[in-house]
Amino acid sequence: MSGRARHRTNEEAKTVLVIADLPALILGLLILLALLDAHRANDLVNFAHIVAGWLAGRSHDPFTMDTDWVRTG
């Protein structure tokens, strides 16, 4: 493998890592804000919730089920 091809591969790997780290950073920020009991009306907290909801996408609440059939009366 030539030096030029190796350099390009390293740059592509760095790009993928940065793209993967951004959602982890945002979700980590949201966890930290929740642990610190940050006020939900704060713009930073609101932004973190919006972005985290977008990142969750279709995987948000995958185990929510209709509980009407469980009720007995």
PDB file of N, CA and C in Angstrom:
ATOM      1  N   MET A   1       0.853  -1.163   0.000  1.00  0.00           N
ATOM      2  CA  MET A   1       0.000   0.000   0.000  1.00  0.00           C
ATOM      3  C   MET A   1       0.900   1.228   0.000  1.00  0.00           C
ATOM      4  N   SER A   2       0.635   2.160  -0.868  1.00  0.00           N
ATOM      5  CA  SER A   2       1.472   3.352  -0.951  1.00  0.00           C
ATOM      6  C   SER A   2       1.178   4.284   0.217  1.00  0.00           C
ATOM      7  N   GLY A   3       2.103   5.184   0.464  1.00  0.00           N
ATOM      8  CA  GLY A   3       1.947   6.142   1.547  1.00  0.00           C
ATOM      9  C   GLY A   3       0.736   7.031   1.347  1.00  0.00           C
ATOM     10  N   ARG A   4       0.481   7.386   0.086  1.00  0.00           N
ATOM     11  CA  ARG A   4      -0.656   8.261  -0.204  1.00  0.00           C
ATOM     12  C   ARG A   4      -1.988   7.564   0.094  1.00  0.00           C
ATOM     13  N   ALA A   5      -2.124   6.299  -0.288  1.00  0.00           N
ATOM     14  CA  ALA A   5      -3.364   5.556  -0.029  1.00  0.00           C
ATOM     15  C   ALA A   5      -3.550   5.352   1.469  1.00  0.00           C
ATOM     16  N   ARG A   6      -2.474   5.092   2.186  1.00  0.00           N
ATOM     17  CA  ARG A   6      -2.568   4.905   3.634  1.00  0.00           C
ATOM     18  C   ARG A   6      -3.017   6.200   4.308  1.00  0.00           C
ATOM     19  N   HIS A   7      -2.508   7.335   3.835  1.00  0.00           N
ATOM     20  CA  HIS A   7      -2.880   8.630   4.413  1.00  0.00           C
ATOM     21  C   HIS A   7      -4.361   8.903   4.195  1.00  0.00           C
ATOM     22  N   ARG A   8      -4.866   8.598   2.996  1.00  0.00           N
ATOM     23  CA  ARG A   8      -6.277   8.835   2.697  1.00  0.00           C
ATOM     24  C   ARG A   8      -7.162   7.942   3.580  1.00  0.00           C
ATOM     25  N   THR A   9      -6.756   6.713   3.789  1.00  0.00           N
ATOM     26  CA  THR A   9      -7.522   5.793   4.627  1.00  0.00           C
ATOM     27  C   THR A   9      -7.555   6.290   6.062  1.00  0.00           C
ATOM     28  N   ASN A  10      -6.442   6.810   6.546  1.00  0.00           N
ATOM     29  CA  ASN A  10      -6.408   7.349   7.903  1.00  0.00           C
ATOM     30  C   ASN A  10      -7.334   8.541   8.039  1.00  0.00           C
ATOM     31  N   GLU A  11      -7.374   9.396   7.051  1.00  0.00           N
ATOM     32  CA  GLU A  11      -8.265  10.559   7.086  1.00  0.00           C
ATOM     33  C   GLU A  11      -9.729  10.124   7.060  1.00  0.00           C
ATOM     34  N   GLU A  12     -10.033   9.117   6.268  1.00  0.00           N
ATOM     35  CA  GLU A  12     -11.407   8.624   6.217  1.00  0.00           C
ATOM     36  C   GLU A  12     -11.802   8.002   7.553  1.00  0.00           C
ATOM     37  N   ALA A  13     -10.887   7.276   8.178  1.00  0.00           N
ATOM     38  CA  ALA A  13     -11.164   6.671   9.482  1.00  0.00           C
ATOM     39  C   ALA A  13     -11.381   7.751  10.534  1.00  0.00           C
ATOM     40  N   LYS A  14     -10.601   8.807  10.488  1.00  0.00           N
ATOM     41  CA  LYS A  14     -10.778   9.903  11.438  1.00  0.00           C
ATOM     42  C   LYS A  14     -12.139  10.561  11.253  1.00  0.00           C
ATOM     43  N   THR A  15     -12.554  10.721  10.013  1.00  0.00           N
ATOM     44  CA  THR A  15     -13.852  11.329   9.726  1.00  0.00           C
ATOM     45  C   THR A  15     -14.982  10.476  10.296  1.00  0.00           C
ATOM     46  N   VAL A  16     -14.910   9.170  10.097  1.00  0.00           N
ATOM     47  CA  VAL A  16     -15.934   8.262  10.627  1.00  0.00           C
ATOM     48  C   VAL A  16     -15.953   8.322  12.148  1.00  0.00           C
ATOM     49  N   LEU A  17     -14.798   8.360  12.765  1.00  0.00           N
ATOM     50  CA  LEU A  17     -14.731   8.423  14.225  1.00  0.00           C
ATOM     51  C   LEU A  17     -15.336   9.715  14.761  1.00  0.00           C
ATOM     52  N   VAL A  18     -15.076  10.827  14.106  1.00  0.00           N
ATOM     53  CA  VAL A  18     -15.642  12.101  14.550  1.00  0.00           C
ATOM     54  C   VAL A  18     -17.161  12.082  14.409  1.00  0.00           C
ATOM     55  N   ILE A  19     -17.645  11.545  13.295  1.00  0.00           N
ATOM     56  CA  ILE A  19     -19.087  11.465  13.079  1.00  0.00           C
ATOM     57  C   ILE A  19     -19.738  10.556  14.120  1.00  0.00           C
ATOM     58  N   ALA A  20     -19.065   9.486  14.513  1.00  0.00           N
ATOM     59  CA  ALA A  20     -19.605   8.582  15.529  1.00  0.00           C
ATOM     60  C   ALA A  20     -19.509   9.186  16.925  1.00  0.00           C
ATOM     61  N   ASP A  21     -18.515  10.018  17.160  1.00  0.00           N
ATOM     62  CA  ASP A  21     -18.332  10.606  18.487  1.00  0.00           C
ATOM     63  C   ASP A  21     -19.340  11.713  18.789  1.00  0.00           C
ATOM     64  N   LEU A  22     -19.841  12.392  17.784  1.00  0.00           N
ATOM     65  CA  LEU A  22     -20.773  13.493  18.014  1.00  0.00           C
ATOM     66  C   LEU A  22     -22.063  13.042  18.712  1.00  0.00           C
ATOM     67  N   PRO A  23     -22.730  11.991  18.240  1.00  0.00           N
ATOM     68  CA  PRO A  23     -23.930  11.547  18.971  1.00  0.00           C
ATOM     69  C   PRO A  23     -23.602  11.073  20.385  1.00  0.00           C
ATOM     70  N   ALA A  24     -22.466  10.410  20.549  1.00  0.00           N
ATOM     71  CA  ALA A  24     -22.081   9.951  21.892  1.00  0.00           C
ATOM     72  C   ALA A  24     -21.852  11.142  22.814  1.00  0.00           C
ATOM     73  N   LEU A  25     -21.261  12.191  22.305  1.00  0.00           N
ATOM     74  CA  LEU A  25     -21.022  13.391  23.094  1.00  0.00           C
ATOM     75  C   LEU A  25     -22.345  14.046  23.498  1.00  0.00           C
ATOM     76  N   ILE A  26     -23.277  14.130  22.567  1.00  0.00           N
ATOM     77  CA  ILE A  26     -24.573  14.748  22.854  1.00  0.00           C
ATOM     78  C   ILE A  26     -25.350  13.916  23.869  1.00  0.00           C
ATOM     79  N   LEU A  27     -25.352  12.596  23.709  1.00  0.00           N
ATOM     80  CA  LEU A  27     -26.057  11.742  24.663  1.00  0.00           C
ATOM     81  C   LEU A  27     -25.380  11.776  26.031  1.00  0.00           C
ATOM     82  N   GLY A  28     -24.048  11.843  26.050  1.00  0.00           N
ATOM     83  CA  GLY A  28     -23.328  11.981  27.319  1.00  0.00           C
ATOM     84  C   GLY A  28     -23.668  13.289  28.009  1.00  0.00           C
ATOM     85  N   LEU A  29     -23.787  14.366  27.229  1.00  0.00           N
ATOM     86  CA  LEU A  29     -24.184  15.663  27.780  1.00  0.00           C
ATOM     87  C   LEU A  29     -25.583  15.580  28.381  1.00  0.00           C
ATOM     88  N   LEU A  30     -26.485  14.906  27.696  1.00  0.00           N
ATOM     89  CA  LEU A  30     -27.852  14.759  28.204  1.00  0.00           C
ATOM     90  C   LEU A  30     -27.864  13.971  29.513  1.00  0.00           C
ATOM     91  N   ILE A  31     -27.073  12.926  29.600  1.00  0.00           N
ATOM     92  CA  ILE A  31     -26.985  12.145  30.842  1.00  0.00           C
ATOM     93  C   ILE A  31     -26.428  12.998  31.968  1.00  0.00           C
ATOM     94  N   LEU A  32     -25.385  13.758  31.675  1.00  0.00           N
ATOM     95  CA  LEU A  32     -24.786  14.628  32.684  1.00  0.00           C
ATOM     96  C   LEU A  32     -25.788  15.672  33.170  1.00  0.00           C
ATOM     97  N   LEU A  33     -26.517  16.273  32.245  1.00  0.00           N
ATOM     98  CA  LEU A  33     -27.517  17.269  32.632  1.00  0.00           C
ATOM     99  C   LEU A  33     -28.628  16.650  33.475  1.00  0.00           C
ATOM    100  N   ALA A  34     -29.001  15.411  33.161  1.00  0.00           N
ATOM    101  CA  ALA A  34     -30.026  14.733  33.948  1.00  0.00           C
ATOM    102  C   ALA A  34     -29.505  14.423  35.352  1.00  0.00           C
ATOM    103  N   LEU A  35     -28.253  13.997  35.444  1.00  0.00           N
ATOM    104  CA  LEU A  35     -27.668  13.711  36.758  1.00  0.00           C
ATOM    105  C   LEU A  35     -27.538  14.963  37.609  1.00  0.00           C
ATOM    106  N   LEU A  36     -27.287  16.094  36.966  1.00  0.00           N
ATOM    107  CA  LEU A  36     -27.163  17.356  37.682  1.00  0.00           C
ATOM    108  C   LEU A  36     -28.517  18.005  37.933  1.00  0.00           C
ATOM    109  N   ASP A  37     -29.589  17.339  37.493  1.00  0.00           N
ATOM    110  CA  ASP A  37     -30.956  17.833  37.663  1.00  0.00           C
ATOM    111  C   ASP A  37     -31.119  19.227  37.067  1.00  0.00           C
ATOM    112  N   ALA A  38     -30.649  19.381  35.837  1.00  0.00           N
ATOM    113  CA  ALA A  38     -30.730  20.665  35.142  1.00  0.00           C
ATOM    114  C   ALA A  38     -32.188  21.002  34.834  1.00  0.00           C
ATOM    115  N   HIS A  39     -32.491  22.266  34.824  1.00  0.00           N
ATOM    116  CA  HIS A  39     -33.855  22.746  34.587  1.00  0.00           C
ATOM    117  C   HIS A  39     -34.220  22.539  33.122  1.00  0.00           C
ATOM    118  N   ARG A  40     -35.369  21.934  32.852  1.00  0.00           N
ATOM    119  CA  ARG A  40     -35.780  21.590  31.483  1.00  0.00           C
ATOM    120  C   ARG A  40     -36.032  22.821  30.612  1.00  0.00           C
ATOM    121  N   ALA A  41     -36.283  23.984  31.222  1.00  0.00           N
ATOM    122  CA  ALA A  41     -36.534  25.195  30.442  1.00  0.00           C
ATOM    123  C   ALA A  41     -35.235  25.821  29.935  1.00  0.00           C
ATOM    124  N   ASN A  42     -34.093  25.330  30.412  1.00  0.00           N
ATOM    125  CA  ASN A  42     -32.803  25.837  29.959  1.00  0.00           C
ATOM    126  C   ASN A  42     -32.625  25.506  28.475  1.00  0.00           C
ATOM    127  N   ASP A  43     -32.107  26.452  27.708  1.00  0.00           N
ATOM    128  CA  ASP A  43     -31.948  26.248  26.266  1.00  0.00           C
ATOM    129  C   ASP A  43     -31.018  25.087  25.945  1.00  0.00           C
ATOM    130  N   LEU A  44     -29.931  24.933  26.689  1.00  0.00           N
ATOM    131  CA  LEU A  44     -28.989  23.844  26.441  1.00  0.00           C
ATOM    132  C   LEU A  44     -29.635  22.492  26.722  1.00  0.00           C
ATOM    133  N   VAL A  45     -30.387  22.403  27.797  1.00  0.00           N
ATOM    134  CA  VAL A  45     -31.072  21.151  28.135  1.00  0.00           C
ATOM    135  C   VAL A  45     -32.128  20.839  27.082  1.00  0.00           C
ATOM    136  N   ASN A  46     -32.877  21.838  26.678  1.00  0.00           N
ATOM    137  CA  ASN A  46     -33.901  21.651  25.649  1.00  0.00           C
ATOM    138  C   ASN A  46     -33.274  21.193  24.339  1.00  0.00           C
ATOM    139  N   PHE A  47     -32.164  21.824  23.939  1.00  0.00           N
ATOM    140  CA  PHE A  47     -31.460  21.429  22.713  1.00  0.00           C
ATOM    141  C   PHE A  47     -30.975  19.985  22.813  1.00  0.00           C
ATOM    142  N   ALA A  48     -30.403  19.610  23.958  1.00  0.00           N
ATOM    143  CA  ALA A  48     -29.906  18.244  24.133  1.00  0.00           C
ATOM    144  C   ALA A  48     -31.043  17.238  24.026  1.00  0.00           C
ATOM    145  N   HIS A  49     -32.217  17.556  24.575  1.00  0.00           N
ATOM    146  CA  HIS A  49     -33.370  16.656  24.493  1.00  0.00           C
ATOM    147  C   HIS A  49     -33.863  16.526  23.056  1.00  0.00           C
ATOM    148  N   ILE A  50     -33.899  17.619  22.333  1.00  0.00           N
ATOM    149  CA  ILE A  50     -34.364  17.574  20.943  1.00  0.00           C
ATOM    150  C   ILE A  50     -33.426  16.727  20.093  1.00  0.00           C
ATOM    151  N   VAL A  51     -32.120  16.963  20.240  1.00  0.00           N
ATOM    152  CA  VAL A  51     -31.143  16.218  19.447  1.00  0.00           C
ATOM    153  C   VAL A  51     -31.144  14.740  19.840  1.00  0.00           C
ATOM    154  N   ALA A  52     -31.233  14.449  21.128  1.00  0.00           N
ATOM    155  CA  ALA A  52     -31.255  13.058  21.575  1.00  0.00           C
ATOM    156  C   ALA A  52     -32.502  12.342  21.050  1.00  0.00           C
ATOM    157  N   GLY A  53     -33.629  13.031  21.041  1.00  0.00           N
ATOM    158  CA  GLY A  53     -34.847  12.443  20.479  1.00  0.00           C
ATOM    159  C   GLY A  53     -34.704  12.161  18.996  1.00  0.00           C
ATOM    160  N   TRP A  54     -34.044  13.070  18.286  1.00  0.00           N
ATOM    161  CA  TRP A  54     -33.814  12.863  16.859  1.00  0.00           C
ATOM    162  C   TRP A  54     -32.858  11.698  16.641  1.00  0.00           C
ATOM    163  N   LEU A  55     -31.811  11.607  17.460  1.00  0.00           N
ATOM    164  CA  LEU A  55     -30.853  10.512  17.329  1.00  0.00           C
ATOM    165  C   LEU A  55     -31.501   9.166  17.646  1.00  0.00           C
ATOM    166  N   ALA A  56     -32.435   9.162  18.584  1.00  0.00           N
ATOM    167  CA  ALA A  56     -33.109   7.915  18.943  1.00  0.00           C
ATOM    168  C   ALA A  56     -33.987   7.434  17.792  1.00  0.00           C
ATOM    169  N   GLY A  57     -34.563   8.383  17.078  1.00  0.00           N
ATOM    170  CA  GLY A  57     -35.357   8.047  15.896  1.00  0.00           C
ATOM    171  C   GLY A  57     -36.382   6.977  16.153  1.00  0.00           C
ATOM    172  N   ARG A  58     -36.348   5.942  15.338  1.00  0.00           N
ATOM    173  CA  ARG A  58     -37.338   4.879  15.432  1.00  0.00           C
ATOM    174  C   ARG A  58     -37.082   3.938  16.600  1.00  0.00           C
ATOM    175  N   SER A  59     -35.932   4.027  17.231  1.00  0.00           N
ATOM    176  CA  SER A  59     -35.653   3.134  18.349  1.00  0.00           C
ATOM    177  C   SER A  59     -36.192   3.693  19.663  1.00  0.00           C
ATOM    178  N   HIS A  60     -36.839   4.843  19.621  1.00  0.00           N
ATOM    179  CA  HIS A  60     -37.394   5.448  20.838  1.00  0.00           C
ATOM    180  C   HIS A  60     -38.584   4.630  21.320  1.00  0.00           C
ATOM    181  N   ASP A  61     -38.552   4.189  22.561  1.00  0.00           N
ATOM    182  CA  ASP A  61     -39.604   3.379  23.191  1.00  0.00           C
ATOM    183  C   ASP A  61     -39.990   2.144  22.371  1.00  0.00           C
ATOM    184  N   PRO A  62     -39.039   1.271  22.080  1.00  0.00           N
ATOM    185  CA  PRO A  62     -39.389   0.097  21.271  1.00  0.00           C
ATOM    186  C   PRO A  62     -40.229  -0.926  22.034  1.00  0.00           C
ATOM    187  N   PHE A  63     -40.261  -0.837  23.373  1.00  0.00           N
ATOM    188  CA  PHE A  63     -40.968  -1.828  24.159  1.00  0.00           C
ATOM    189  C   PHE A  63     -42.268  -1.293  24.746  1.00  0.00           C
ATOM    190  N   THR A  64     -42.773  -0.189  24.218  1.00  0.00           N
ATOM    191  CA  THR A  64     -44.057   0.335  24.662  1.00  0.00           C
ATOM    192  C   THR A  64     -45.154  -0.583  24.127  1.00  0.00           C
ATOM    193  N   MET A  65     -46.051  -0.971  25.006  1.00  0.00           N
ATOM    194  CA  MET A  65     -47.113  -1.867  24.562  1.00  0.00           C
ATOM    195  C   MET A  65     -48.455  -1.386  25.076  1.00  0.00           C
ATOM    196  N   ASP A  66     -49.483  -1.819  24.432  1.00  0.00           N
ATOM    197  CA  ASP A  66     -50.841  -1.499  24.845  1.00  0.00           C
ATOM    198  C   ASP A  66     -51.200  -2.391  26.026  1.00  0.00           C
ATOM    199  N   THR A  67     -51.524  -1.781  27.160  1.00  0.00           N
ATOM    200  CA  THR A  67     -51.779  -2.566  28.378  1.00  0.00           C
ATOM    201  C   THR A  67     -53.264  -2.771  28.646  1.00  0.00           C
ATOM    202  N   ASP A  68     -54.131  -2.401  27.733  1.00  0.00           N
ATOM    203  CA  ASP A  68     -55.573  -2.572  27.957  1.00  0.00           C
ATOM    204  C   ASP A  68     -55.945  -4.039  28.127  1.00  0.00           C
ATOM    205  N   TRP A  69     -55.272  -4.950  27.446  1.00  0.00           N
ATOM    206  CA  TRP A  69     -55.619  -6.363  27.543  1.00  0.00           C
ATOM    207  C   TRP A  69     -55.230  -6.957  28.888  1.00  0.00           C
ATOM    208  N   VAL A  70     -54.378  -6.261  29.651  1.00  0.00           N
ATOM    209  CA  VAL A  70     -53.926  -6.757  30.946  1.00  0.00           C
ATOM    210  C   VAL A  70     -54.956  -6.432  32.032  1.00  0.00           C
ATOM    211  N   ARG A  71     -55.728  -5.401  31.863  1.00  0.00           N
ATOM    212  CA  ARG A  71     -56.699  -4.975  32.878  1.00  0.00           C
ATOM    213  C   ARG A  71     -57.806  -6.004  33.063  1.00  0.00           C
ATOM    214  N   THR A  72     -58.236  -6.155  34.303  1.00  0.00           N
ATOM    215  CA  THR A  72     -59.256  -7.177  34.581  1.00  0.00           C
ATOM    216  C   THR A  72     -60.644  -6.606  34.862  1.00  0.00           C
ATOM    217  N   GLY A  73     -60.746  -5.317  34.986  1.00  0.00           N
ATOM    218  CA  GLY A  73     -62.067  -4.839  35.332  1.00  0.00           C
ATOM    219  C   GLY A  73     -62.442  -3.591  34.764  1.00  0.00           C
TER     220      GLY A  73
END
